[in-house]
XYZ file of N, CA, C and O in Angstrom:
700
model
N 24.630 -4.595 -7.375
C 24.948 -3.353 -8.055
C 24.234 -3.295 -9.409
O 23.738 -2.247 -9.816
N 24.176 -4.449 -10.089
C 23.481 -4.507 -11.381
C 21.992 -4.211 -11.215
O 21.393 -3.519 -12.045
N 21.400 -4.728 -10.142
C 19.978 -4.448 -9.875
C 19.750 -2.967 -9.610
O 18.759 -2.399 -10.054
N 20.652 -2.344 -8.888
C 20.530 -0.921 -8.592
C 20.611 -0.099 -9.877
O 19.826 0.822 -10.094
N 21.526 -0.460 -10.764
C 21.669 0.256 -12.038
C 20.440 0.042 -12.912
O 19.955 0.982 -13.552
N 19.913 -1.168 -12.921
C 18.705 -1.442 -13.707
C 17.516 -0.633 -13.172
O 16.754 -0.048 -13.944
N 17.380 -0.566 -11.861
C 16.291 0.209 -11.263
C 16.439 1.691 -11.591
O 15.469 2.380 -11.895
N 17.668 2.198 -11.542
C 17.925 3.592 -11.873
C 17.573 3.864 -13.334
O 16.931 4.869 -13.655
N 17.942 2.969 -14.226
C 17.627 3.118 -15.647
C 16.123 3.128 -15.872
O 15.600 3.954 -16.629
N 15.403 2.240 -15.194
C 13.945 2.201 -15.313
C 13.325 3.501 -14.790
O 12.385 4.026 -15.387
N 13.850 4.011 -13.690
C 13.331 5.268 -13.136
C 13.560 6.436 -14.085
O 12.681 7.283 -14.275
N 14.732 6.481 -14.701
C 15.014 7.547 -15.663
C 14.099 7.452 -16.877
O 13.605 8.476 -17.376
N 13.852 6.238 -17.338
C 12.929 6.035 -18.464
C 11.520 6.481 -18.069
O 10.847 7.169 -18.841
N 11.084 6.109 -16.868
C 9.758 6.515 -16.379
C 9.645 8.030 -16.322
O 8.643 8.602 -16.747
N 10.671 8.672 -15.812
C 10.649 10.125 -15.698
C 10.573 10.778 -17.070
O 9.828 11.741 -17.265
N 11.300 10.245 -18.034
C 11.257 10.840 -19.379
C 9.869 10.692 -19.995
O 9.388 11.603 -20.669
N 9.185 9.577 -19.756
C 7.817 9.409 -20.251
C 6.876 10.425 -19.599
O 6.030 11.022 -20.266
N 7.032 10.607 -18.307
C 6.177 11.557 -17.593
C 6.430 12.988 -18.051
O 5.496 13.756 -18.250
N 7.689 13.339 -18.193
C 8.022 14.702 -18.605
C 7.492 15.006 -20.003
O 7.157 16.145 -20.313
N 7.387 13.976 -20.828
C 6.838 14.150 -22.177
C 5.307 14.069 -22.155
O 4.673 14.212 -23.192
N 4.734 13.828 -20.964
C 3.279 13.721 -20.774
C 2.676 12.656 -21.684
O 1.596 12.828 -22.235
N 3.364 11.543 -21.814
C 2.891 10.455 -22.667
C 2.211 9.374 -21.841
O 2.588 8.210 -21.881
N 1.219 9.764 -21.076
C 0.461 8.784 -20.308
C -1.026 9.049 -20.485
O -1.445 10.180 -20.706
N -1.792 7.981 -20.388
C -3.245 8.073 -20.522
C -3.843 8.413 -19.162
O -3.585 7.735 -18.177
N -4.645 9.466 -19.116
C -5.250 9.919 -17.861
C -6.758 9.716 -17.848
O -7.457 10.342 -17.058
N -7.272 8.836 -18.690
C -8.727 8.698 -18.835
C -9.330 7.553 -18.013
O -10.540 7.403 -17.976
N -8.519 6.781 -17.353
C -9.007 5.632 -16.586
C -9.756 6.095 -15.337
O -9.339 7.026 -14.656
N -10.881 5.451 -15.043
C -11.619 5.730 -13.799
C -11.347 4.580 -12.833
O -11.437 3.415 -13.206
N -11.015 4.914 -11.588
C -10.712 3.890 -10.590
C -10.927 4.460 -9.204
O -11.044 5.668 -9.012
N -10.927 3.573 -8.224
C -11.148 3.938 -6.827
C -9.802 4.192 -6.149
O -8.999 3.271 -5.991
N -9.546 5.427 -5.750
C -8.282 5.791 -5.112
C -8.150 5.145 -3.730
O -7.048 4.801 -3.301
N -9.259 4.922 -3.025
C -9.206 4.267 -1.715
C -8.704 2.830 -1.881
O -7.842 2.371 -1.122
N -9.207 2.117 -2.892
C -8.741 0.748 -3.157
C -7.266 0.751 -3.537
O -6.508 -0.129 -3.116
N -6.851 1.742 -4.324
C -5.448 1.834 -4.718
C -4.556 2.021 -3.495
O -3.555 1.322 -3.330
N -4.927 2.934 -2.607
C -4.133 3.181 -1.397
C -4.124 1.932 -0.512
O -3.072 1.537 0.005
N -5.271 1.288 -0.359
C -5.362 0.063 0.442
C -4.452 -1.022 -0.128
O -3.734 -1.702 0.617
N -4.447 -1.177 -1.438
C -3.574 -2.156 -2.098
C -2.099 -1.828 -1.816
O -1.300 -2.729 -1.523
N -1.739 -0.562 -1.910
C -0.356 -0.148 -1.640
C 0.053 -0.465 -0.212
O 1.160 -0.942 0.034
N -0.843 -0.206 0.741
C -0.564 -0.502 2.148
C -0.336 -2.001 2.323
O 0.644 -2.419 2.957
N -1.202 -2.825 1.733
C -1.059 -4.282 1.860
C 0.239 -4.776 1.222
O 0.885 -5.681 1.747
N 0.648 -4.164 0.115
C 1.861 -4.623 -0.560
C 3.128 -4.287 0.240
O 4.164 -4.905 0.027
N 3.036 -3.354 1.169
C 4.186 -2.981 2.005
C 4.110 -3.587 3.409
O 4.929 -3.270 4.271
N 3.138 -4.453 3.639
C 2.904 -5.025 4.965
C 4.121 -5.761 5.531
O 4.437 -5.623 6.710
N 4.823 -6.506 4.697
C 5.983 -7.264 5.180
C 7.073 -6.309 5.669
O 7.626 -6.494 6.756
N 7.354 -5.279 4.886
C 8.386 -4.307 5.296
C 7.979 -3.590 6.577
O 8.823 -3.332 7.444
N 6.695 -3.278 6.715
C 6.227 -2.621 7.937
C 6.358 -3.558 9.132
O 6.764 -3.131 10.211
N 6.033 -4.812 8.934
C 6.147 -5.798 10.017
C 7.599 -5.974 10.446
O 7.893 -6.113 11.634
N 8.520 -5.990 9.499
C 9.940 -6.145 9.813
C 10.446 -5.014 10.711
O 11.366 -5.203 11.490
N 9.835 -3.846 10.602
C 10.240 -2.700 11.418
C 9.272 -2.455 12.573
O 9.373 -1.457 13.271
N 8.321 -3.366 12.738
C 7.315 -3.268 13.811
C 6.570 -1.932 13.761
O 6.327 -1.299 14.786
N 6.205 -1.514 12.566
C 5.489 -0.251 12.385
C 3.990 -0.476 12.423
O 3.488 -1.460 11.890
N 3.313 0.452 13.026
C 1.852 0.429 13.045
C 1.371 1.325 11.902
O 1.856 2.440 11.727
N 0.421 0.826 11.136
C -0.150 1.615 10.046
C -1.600 1.922 10.390
O -2.345 1.048 10.817
N -1.964 3.190 10.264
C -3.337 3.608 10.547
C -3.873 4.300 9.305
O -3.254 5.256 8.817
N -4.999 3.801 8.798
C -5.602 4.415 7.620
C -6.897 5.110 8.013
O -7.636 4.635 8.873
N -7.131 6.232 7.367
C -8.323 7.041 7.617
C -8.881 7.458 6.259
O -8.222 8.195 5.516
N -10.086 6.980 5.947
C -10.709 7.296 4.666
C -12.006 8.049 4.923
O -12.853 7.594 5.683
N -12.164 9.203 4.276
C -13.347 10.031 4.451
C -14.602 9.308 3.950
O -15.691 9.538 4.439
N -14.429 8.409 2.989
C -15.523 7.574 2.490
C -14.922 6.251 2.029
O -13.739 6.191 1.715
N -15.733 5.189 1.990
C -15.182 3.865 1.684
C -14.689 3.715 0.246
O -13.816 2.890 -0.027
N -15.234 4.479 -0.682
C -14.762 4.472 -2.058
C -14.717 5.911 -2.562
O -15.493 6.754 -2.115
N -13.820 6.164 -3.482
C -13.688 7.506 -4.039
C -13.130 7.367 -5.455
O -11.938 7.145 -5.649
N -14.013 7.447 -6.410
C -13.612 7.257 -7.802
C -12.998 8.532 -8.361
O -13.534 9.626 -8.178
N -11.859 8.361 -9.033
C -11.203 9.485 -9.698
C -10.831 9.061 -11.122
O -10.877 7.882 -11.470
N -10.445 10.046 -11.916
C -9.969 9.790 -13.276
C -8.473 10.082 -13.307
O -8.010 11.079 -12.742
N -7.738 9.212 -13.962
C -6.299 9.423 -14.055
C -5.620 8.179 -14.582
O -6.196 7.420 -15.353
N -4.402 7.975 -14.151
C -3.631 6.808 -14.546
C -3.297 6.014 -13.287
O -2.466 6.442 -12.475
N -3.962 4.890 -13.139
C -3.847 4.085 -11.923
C -2.419 3.601 -11.703
O -1.914 3.633 -10.581
N -1.742 3.173 -12.740
C -0.377 2.656 -12.612
C 0.570 3.717 -12.068
O 1.354 3.462 -11.153
N 0.497 4.940 -12.590
C 1.394 5.988 -12.149
C 1.053 6.491 -10.753
O 1.948 6.791 -9.949
N -0.235 6.583 -10.447
C -0.604 6.996 -9.086
C -0.199 5.938 -8.071
O 0.211 6.266 -6.959
N -0.276 4.685 -8.473
C 0.182 3.602 -7.595
C 1.685 3.757 -7.324
O 2.136 3.616 -6.185
N 2.444 4.091 -8.352
C 3.879 4.321 -8.173
C 4.110 5.432 -7.152
O 4.928 5.297 -6.243
N 3.398 6.542 -7.309
C 3.592 7.690 -6.420
C 3.239 7.342 -4.978
O 3.996 7.655 -4.053
N 2.091 6.695 -4.772
C 1.668 6.345 -3.409
C 2.637 5.345 -2.795
O 3.035 5.492 -1.634
N 3.043 4.331 -3.561
C 4.011 3.355 -3.038
C 5.333 4.025 -2.674
O 5.949 3.692 -1.657
N 5.775 4.970 -3.483
C 7.021 5.670 -3.187
C 6.907 6.436 -1.872
O 7.819 6.402 -1.039
N 5.782 7.109 -1.662
C 5.605 7.886 -0.429
C 5.504 6.978 0.791
O 6.066 7.284 1.848
N 4.814 5.853 0.659
C 4.733 4.889 1.765
C 6.113 4.298 2.047
O 6.524 4.174 3.199
N 6.840 3.960 0.989
C 8.179 3.405 1.147
C 9.101 4.384 1.879
O 9.844 3.986 2.790
N 9.040 5.656 1.498
C 9.845 6.665 2.202
C 9.461 6.748 3.677
O 10.329 6.843 4.547
N 8.160 6.715 3.958
C 7.709 6.775 5.358
C 8.245 5.580 6.149
O 8.678 5.730 7.294
N 8.239 4.407 5.536
C 8.759 3.203 6.204
C 10.259 3.365 6.476
O 10.743 3.104 7.578
N 10.996 3.793 5.462
C 12.452 3.891 5.588
C 12.898 4.946 6.591
O 13.953 4.809 7.200
N 12.096 5.999 6.764
C 12.492 7.062 7.680
C 11.826 6.957 9.056
O 12.118 7.754 9.935
N 10.927 6.002 9.228
C 10.251 5.836 10.522
C 11.121 5.066 11.497
O 11.826 4.131 11.113
N 11.035 5.422 12.769
C 11.758 4.645 13.771
C 11.058 3.303 13.995
O 9.840 3.201 13.817
N 11.827 2.309 14.365
C 11.220 1.015 14.682
C 10.172 1.217 15.777
O 10.361 2.024 16.682
N 9.060 0.518 15.650
C 7.903 0.591 16.555
C 7.122 1.895 16.406
O 6.270 2.202 17.217
N 7.400 2.655 15.352
C 6.679 3.899 15.113
C 5.345 3.641 14.426
O 4.909 2.504 14.255
N 4.708 4.730 14.030
C 3.404 4.640 13.352
C 3.419 5.502 12.096
O 4.111 6.524 12.031
N 2.655 5.058 11.119
C 2.447 5.808 9.884
C 0.946 5.986 9.716
O 0.187 5.013 9.801
N 0.526 7.221 9.512
C -0.889 7.523 9.275
C -1.083 7.846 7.802
O -0.335 8.661 7.237
N -2.098 7.227 7.201
C -2.438 7.489 5.808
C -3.898 7.911 5.769
O -4.780 7.177 6.231
N -4.145 9.081 5.217
C -5.486 9.650 5.177
C -5.847 9.996 3.737
O -5.023 10.566 3.012
N -7.067 9.658 3.328
C -7.580 10.066 2.024
C -8.836 10.887 2.277
O -9.788 10.393 2.886
N -8.789 12.153 1.844
C -9.921 13.059 2.027
C -10.195 13.805 0.726
O -9.400 13.741 -0.216
N -11.302 14.517 0.726
C -11.616 15.385 -0.409
C -11.905 16.779 0.105
O -12.341 16.961 1.244
N -11.639 17.728 -0.748
C -12.019 19.107 -0.476
C -12.404 19.698 -1.836
O -11.543 19.923 -2.681
N -13.700 19.891 -2.026
C -14.183 20.324 -3.325
C -13.877 19.252 -4.354
O -14.214 18.090 -4.179
N -13.200 19.631 -5.430
C -12.824 18.675 -6.484
C -11.403 18.143 -6.298
O -10.837 17.548 -7.202
N -10.861 18.345 -5.125
C -9.494 17.922 -4.849
C -9.484 16.694 -3.941
O -10.198 16.636 -2.946
N -8.662 15.718 -4.304
C -8.442 14.532 -3.475
C -7.073 14.689 -2.832
O -6.105 15.060 -3.486
N -7.008 14.400 -1.525
C -5.752 14.500 -0.787
C -5.392 13.129 -0.214
O -6.170 12.543 0.525
N -4.207 12.675 -0.570
C -3.645 11.469 0.030
C -2.493 11.954 0.896
O -1.506 12.489 0.389
N -2.649 11.800 2.208
C -1.655 12.314 3.158
C -1.007 11.141 3.879
O -1.693 10.281 4.434
N 0.322 11.130 3.876
C 1.093 10.075 4.537
C 2.008 10.760 5.543
O 2.841 11.593 5.181
N 1.824 10.412 6.822
C 2.589 11.039 7.896
C 3.382 9.987 8.658
O 2.847 8.934 8.997
N 4.647 10.302 8.922
C 5.479 9.387 9.695
C 6.001 10.074 10.950
O 5.774 11.257 11.151
N 6.698 9.311 11.777
C 7.263 9.814 13.031
C 8.778 9.858 12.985
O 9.437 9.818 14.002
N 9.323 9.938 11.775
C 10.772 9.941 11.606
C 11.411 11.272 11.988
O 10.788 12.117 12.624
N 12.647 11.468 11.549
C 13.403 12.661 11.934
C 12.968 13.938 11.215
O 13.403 15.024 11.587
N 12.135 13.811 10.207
C 11.757 14.990 9.429
C 12.825 15.312 8.392
O 13.812 14.593 8.242
N 12.606 16.393 7.683
C 13.521 16.818 6.617
C 14.341 17.998 7.144
O 13.760 18.980 7.598
N 15.656 17.899 7.093
C 16.461 19.041 7.548
C 16.073 20.302 6.766
O 15.804 20.232 5.564
N 16.063 21.427 7.436
C 15.665 22.693 6.800
C 16.462 22.973 5.526
O 15.914 23.441 4.537
N 17.758 22.685 5.558
C 18.603 22.958 4.395
C 18.207 22.107 3.194
O 18.463 22.483 2.046
N 17.564 20.942 3.440
C 17.218 20.017 2.357
C 15.834 20.278 1.762
O 15.547 19.823 0.653
N 14.972 20.999 2.470
C 13.603 21.220 1.986
C 13.536 21.751 0.549
O 12.748 21.241 -0.248
N 14.360 22.737 0.164
C 14.261 23.229 -1.217
C 14.785 22.246 -2.265
O 14.549 22.416 -3.446
N 15.478 21.197 -1.832
C 16.133 20.277 -2.768
C 15.421 18.933 -2.928
O 15.777 18.153 -3.805
N 14.427 18.641 -2.098
C 13.903 17.276 -2.046
C 13.258 16.788 -3.336
O 13.165 15.591 -3.560
N 12.826 17.702 -4.204
C 12.225 17.289 -5.474
C 13.249 17.265 -6.615
O 12.919 16.883 -7.730
N 14.471 17.677 -6.348
C 15.504 17.710 -7.388
C 15.889 16.294 -7.802
O 16.011 15.394 -6.949
N 16.129 16.127 -9.097
C 16.601 14.829 -9.593
C 17.905 14.470 -8.897
O 18.800 15.310 -8.760
N 17.974 13.230 -8.448
C 19.165 12.622 -7.846
C 19.489 13.114 -6.443
O 20.499 12.720 -5.873
N 18.647 13.958 -5.848
C 18.889 14.373 -4.472
C 18.244 13.346 -3.542
O 17.085 12.979 -3.709
N 18.989 12.897 -2.567
C 18.480 11.912 -1.618
C 19.136 12.123 -0.264
O 20.307 12.475 -0.181
N 18.349 11.901 0.774
C 18.876 11.967 2.137
C 19.218 10.552 2.609
O 18.530 9.589 2.241
N 20.235 10.410 3.431
C 20.570 9.085 3.949
C 19.465 8.563 4.879
O 18.875 9.317 5.646
N 19.202 7.263 4.783
C 18.212 6.637 5.655
C 18.797 6.557 7.063
O 19.968 6.224 7.238
N 17.980 6.849 8.085
C 18.505 6.901 9.455
C 19.150 5.595 9.939
O 20.170 5.639 10.620
N 18.578 4.451 9.579
C 19.089 3.179 10.096
C 20.301 2.657 9.332
O 21.156 1.994 9.907
N 20.354 2.922 8.018
C 21.403 2.324 7.186
C 22.393 3.343 6.647
O 23.451 2.969 6.174
N 22.037 4.603 6.670
C 22.835 5.685 6.101
C 22.942 5.603 4.574
O 23.693 6.338 3.960
N 22.191 4.674 3.954
C 22.188 4.532 2.492
C 21.255 5.577 1.889
O 20.317 6.026 2.529
N 21.536 5.923 0.641
C 20.693 6.853 -0.094
C 19.996 6.105 -1.232
O 20.472 5.071 -1.690
N 18.886 6.671 -1.695
C 18.181 6.103 -2.841
C 18.699 6.754 -4.122
O 19.641 7.546 -4.089
N 18.035 6.469 -5.233
C 18.441 7.055 -6.518
C 18.164 8.552 -6.571
O 18.736 9.271 -7.380
N 17.266 9.022 -5.722
C 16.911 10.435 -5.758
C 15.936 10.778 -6.863
O 15.809 11.944 -7.249
N 15.205 9.786 -7.352
C 14.229 10.030 -8.417
C 12.788 9.826 -7.966
O 11.873 10.289 -8.631
N 12.572 9.163 -6.848
C 11.219 8.827 -6.408
C 10.324 10.034 -6.204
O 9.193 10.078 -6.697
N 10.801 11.037 -5.475
C 9.981 12.227 -5.235
C 9.829 13.065 -6.499
O 8.781 13.680 -6.720
N 10.861 13.076 -7.335
C 10.779 13.798 -8.609
C 9.675 13.196 -9.470
O 8.827 13.916 -10.019
N 9.663 11.877 -9.579
C 8.649 11.186 -10.380
C 7.272 11.351 -9.743
O 6.292 11.646 -10.431
N 7.191 11.198 -8.434
C 5.895 11.311 -7.748
C 5.292 12.700 -7.934
O 4.089 12.851 -8.148
N 6.124 13.719 -7.869
C 5.628 15.088 -8.071
C 5.159 15.293 -9.507
O 4.149 15.943 -9.758
N 5.886 14.743 -10.450
C 5.492 14.838 -11.859
C 4.149 14.135 -12.088
O 3.292 14.644 -12.806
N 3.956 12.981 -11.459
C 2.676 12.260 -11.549
C 1.550 13.139 -11.022
O 0.494 13.271 -11.647
N 1.762 13.749 -9.865
C 0.738 14.623 -9.280
C 0.415 15.779 -10.220
O -0.761 16.102 -10.439
N 1.422 16.400 -10.788
C 1.204 17.538 -11.684
C 0.438 17.131 -12.934
O -0.418 17.875 -13.407
N 0.710 15.944 -13.468
C -0.033 15.465 -14.634
C -1.493 15.181 -14.300
O -2.340 15.166 -15.188
N -1.778 14.990 -13.015
C -3.155 14.773 -12.555
C -3.778 16.069 -12.033
O -4.734 16.044 -11.270
N -3.217 17.197 -12.432
C -3.772 18.487 -12.055
C -3.506 18.902 -10.626
O -4.175 19.772 -10.087
N -2.538 18.276 -9.988
C -2.264 18.573 -8.587
C -0.797 18.819 -8.339
O -0.066 19.303 -9.195
N -0.361 18.442 -7.160
C 1.039 18.593 -6.788
C 1.368 17.645 -5.629
O 0.490 16.974 -5.093
N 2.617 17.627 -5.261
C 3.099 16.869 -4.106
C 3.769 17.865 -3.172
O 4.623 18.647 -3.603
N 3.368 17.855 -1.913
C 3.928 18.769 -0.928
C 4.476 17.948 0.237
O 3.750 17.145 0.825
N 5.746 18.144 0.559
C 6.355 17.518 1.727
C 6.693 18.594 2.731
O 7.190 19.662 2.360
N 6.426 18.308 3.986
C 6.736 19.265 5.043
C 7.018 18.517 6.337
O 6.684 17.337 6.481
N 7.630 19.224 7.259
C 7.882 18.665 8.587
C 6.639 18.839 9.448
O 5.948 19.851 9.355
N 6.369 17.832 10.262
C 5.239 17.879 11.178
C 5.675 18.519 12.488
O 6.815 18.357 12.915
N 4.755 19.216 13.123
C 5.021 19.707 14.471
C 5.254 18.499 15.371
O 4.500 17.533 15.326
N 6.285 18.521 16.146
C 6.572 17.408 17.041
C 7.406 16.315 16.400
O 7.685 15.300 17.019
N 7.809 16.468 15.143
C 8.668 15.490 14.478
C 7.952 14.695 13.403
O 6.741 14.540 13.418
N 8.734 14.228 12.465
C 8.195 13.437 11.377
C 7.956 14.275 10.131
O 8.154 15.488 10.119
N 7.527 13.584 9.100
C 7.286 14.206 7.808
C 5.854 13.962 7.374
O 5.286 12.908 7.644
N 5.288 14.944 6.688
C 3.981 14.795 6.066
C 4.163 14.946 4.562
O 4.717 15.954 4.097
N 3.708 13.941 3.824
C 3.687 13.996 2.360
C 2.233 14.092 1.947
O 1.422 13.234 2.315
N 1.903 15.148 1.198
C 0.519 15.329 0.761
C 0.481 15.319 -0.761
O 1.052 16.184 -1.417
N -0.193 14.293 -1.295
C -0.390 14.147 -2.738
C -1.760 14.742 -3.049
O -2.788 14.227 -2.599
N -1.757 15.859 -3.780
C -3.005 16.553 -4.111
C -3.351 16.249 -5.564
O -2.510 16.411 -6.459
N -4.591 15.818 -5.808
C -5.040 15.447 -7.149
C -6.374 16.086 -7.442
O -7.189 16.266 -6.540
N -6.630 16.390 -8.698
C -7.934 16.877 -9.116
C -8.789 15.689 -9.542
O -8.325 14.829 -10.279
N -10.017 15.629 -9.063
C -10.876 14.491 -9.435
C -11.975 14.911 -10.387
O -12.179 16.028 -10.702
């Protein structure tokens, strides 16, 4: 319980820093390497659920300007959500593409999707859906923080239901 409270406190502090726009966005880094690192860091959790991960990169490297630490947080949060909502033996697809000056990081899972009634609330602070396997909820700050990170990078975060089931999270960034 103490760990949960500490994590919640850290998330609230992170959100307040983001809302005040007190982050450096001048760092240049490779978003493909960042996404690859995030995938590798979640490998154990994916293996525990027997999930298949498929990555698709439009090019082997893609340099962008921004804040690597915060974008890493956002991508890890989206991958973590995909893992938690995916059925055992399911698959998660992660795609990094560009369109003009926009970079798209898309994470798709085969989970239950987002109930229609919850779609307008998913970015609200402290709103969380129960995980299918455990019925536990998170702090409800991950998507709020991830969306704020995207907005500070000139983009946004869009979550939607996929045709045939599952969720698609699209992190849009300006490069």
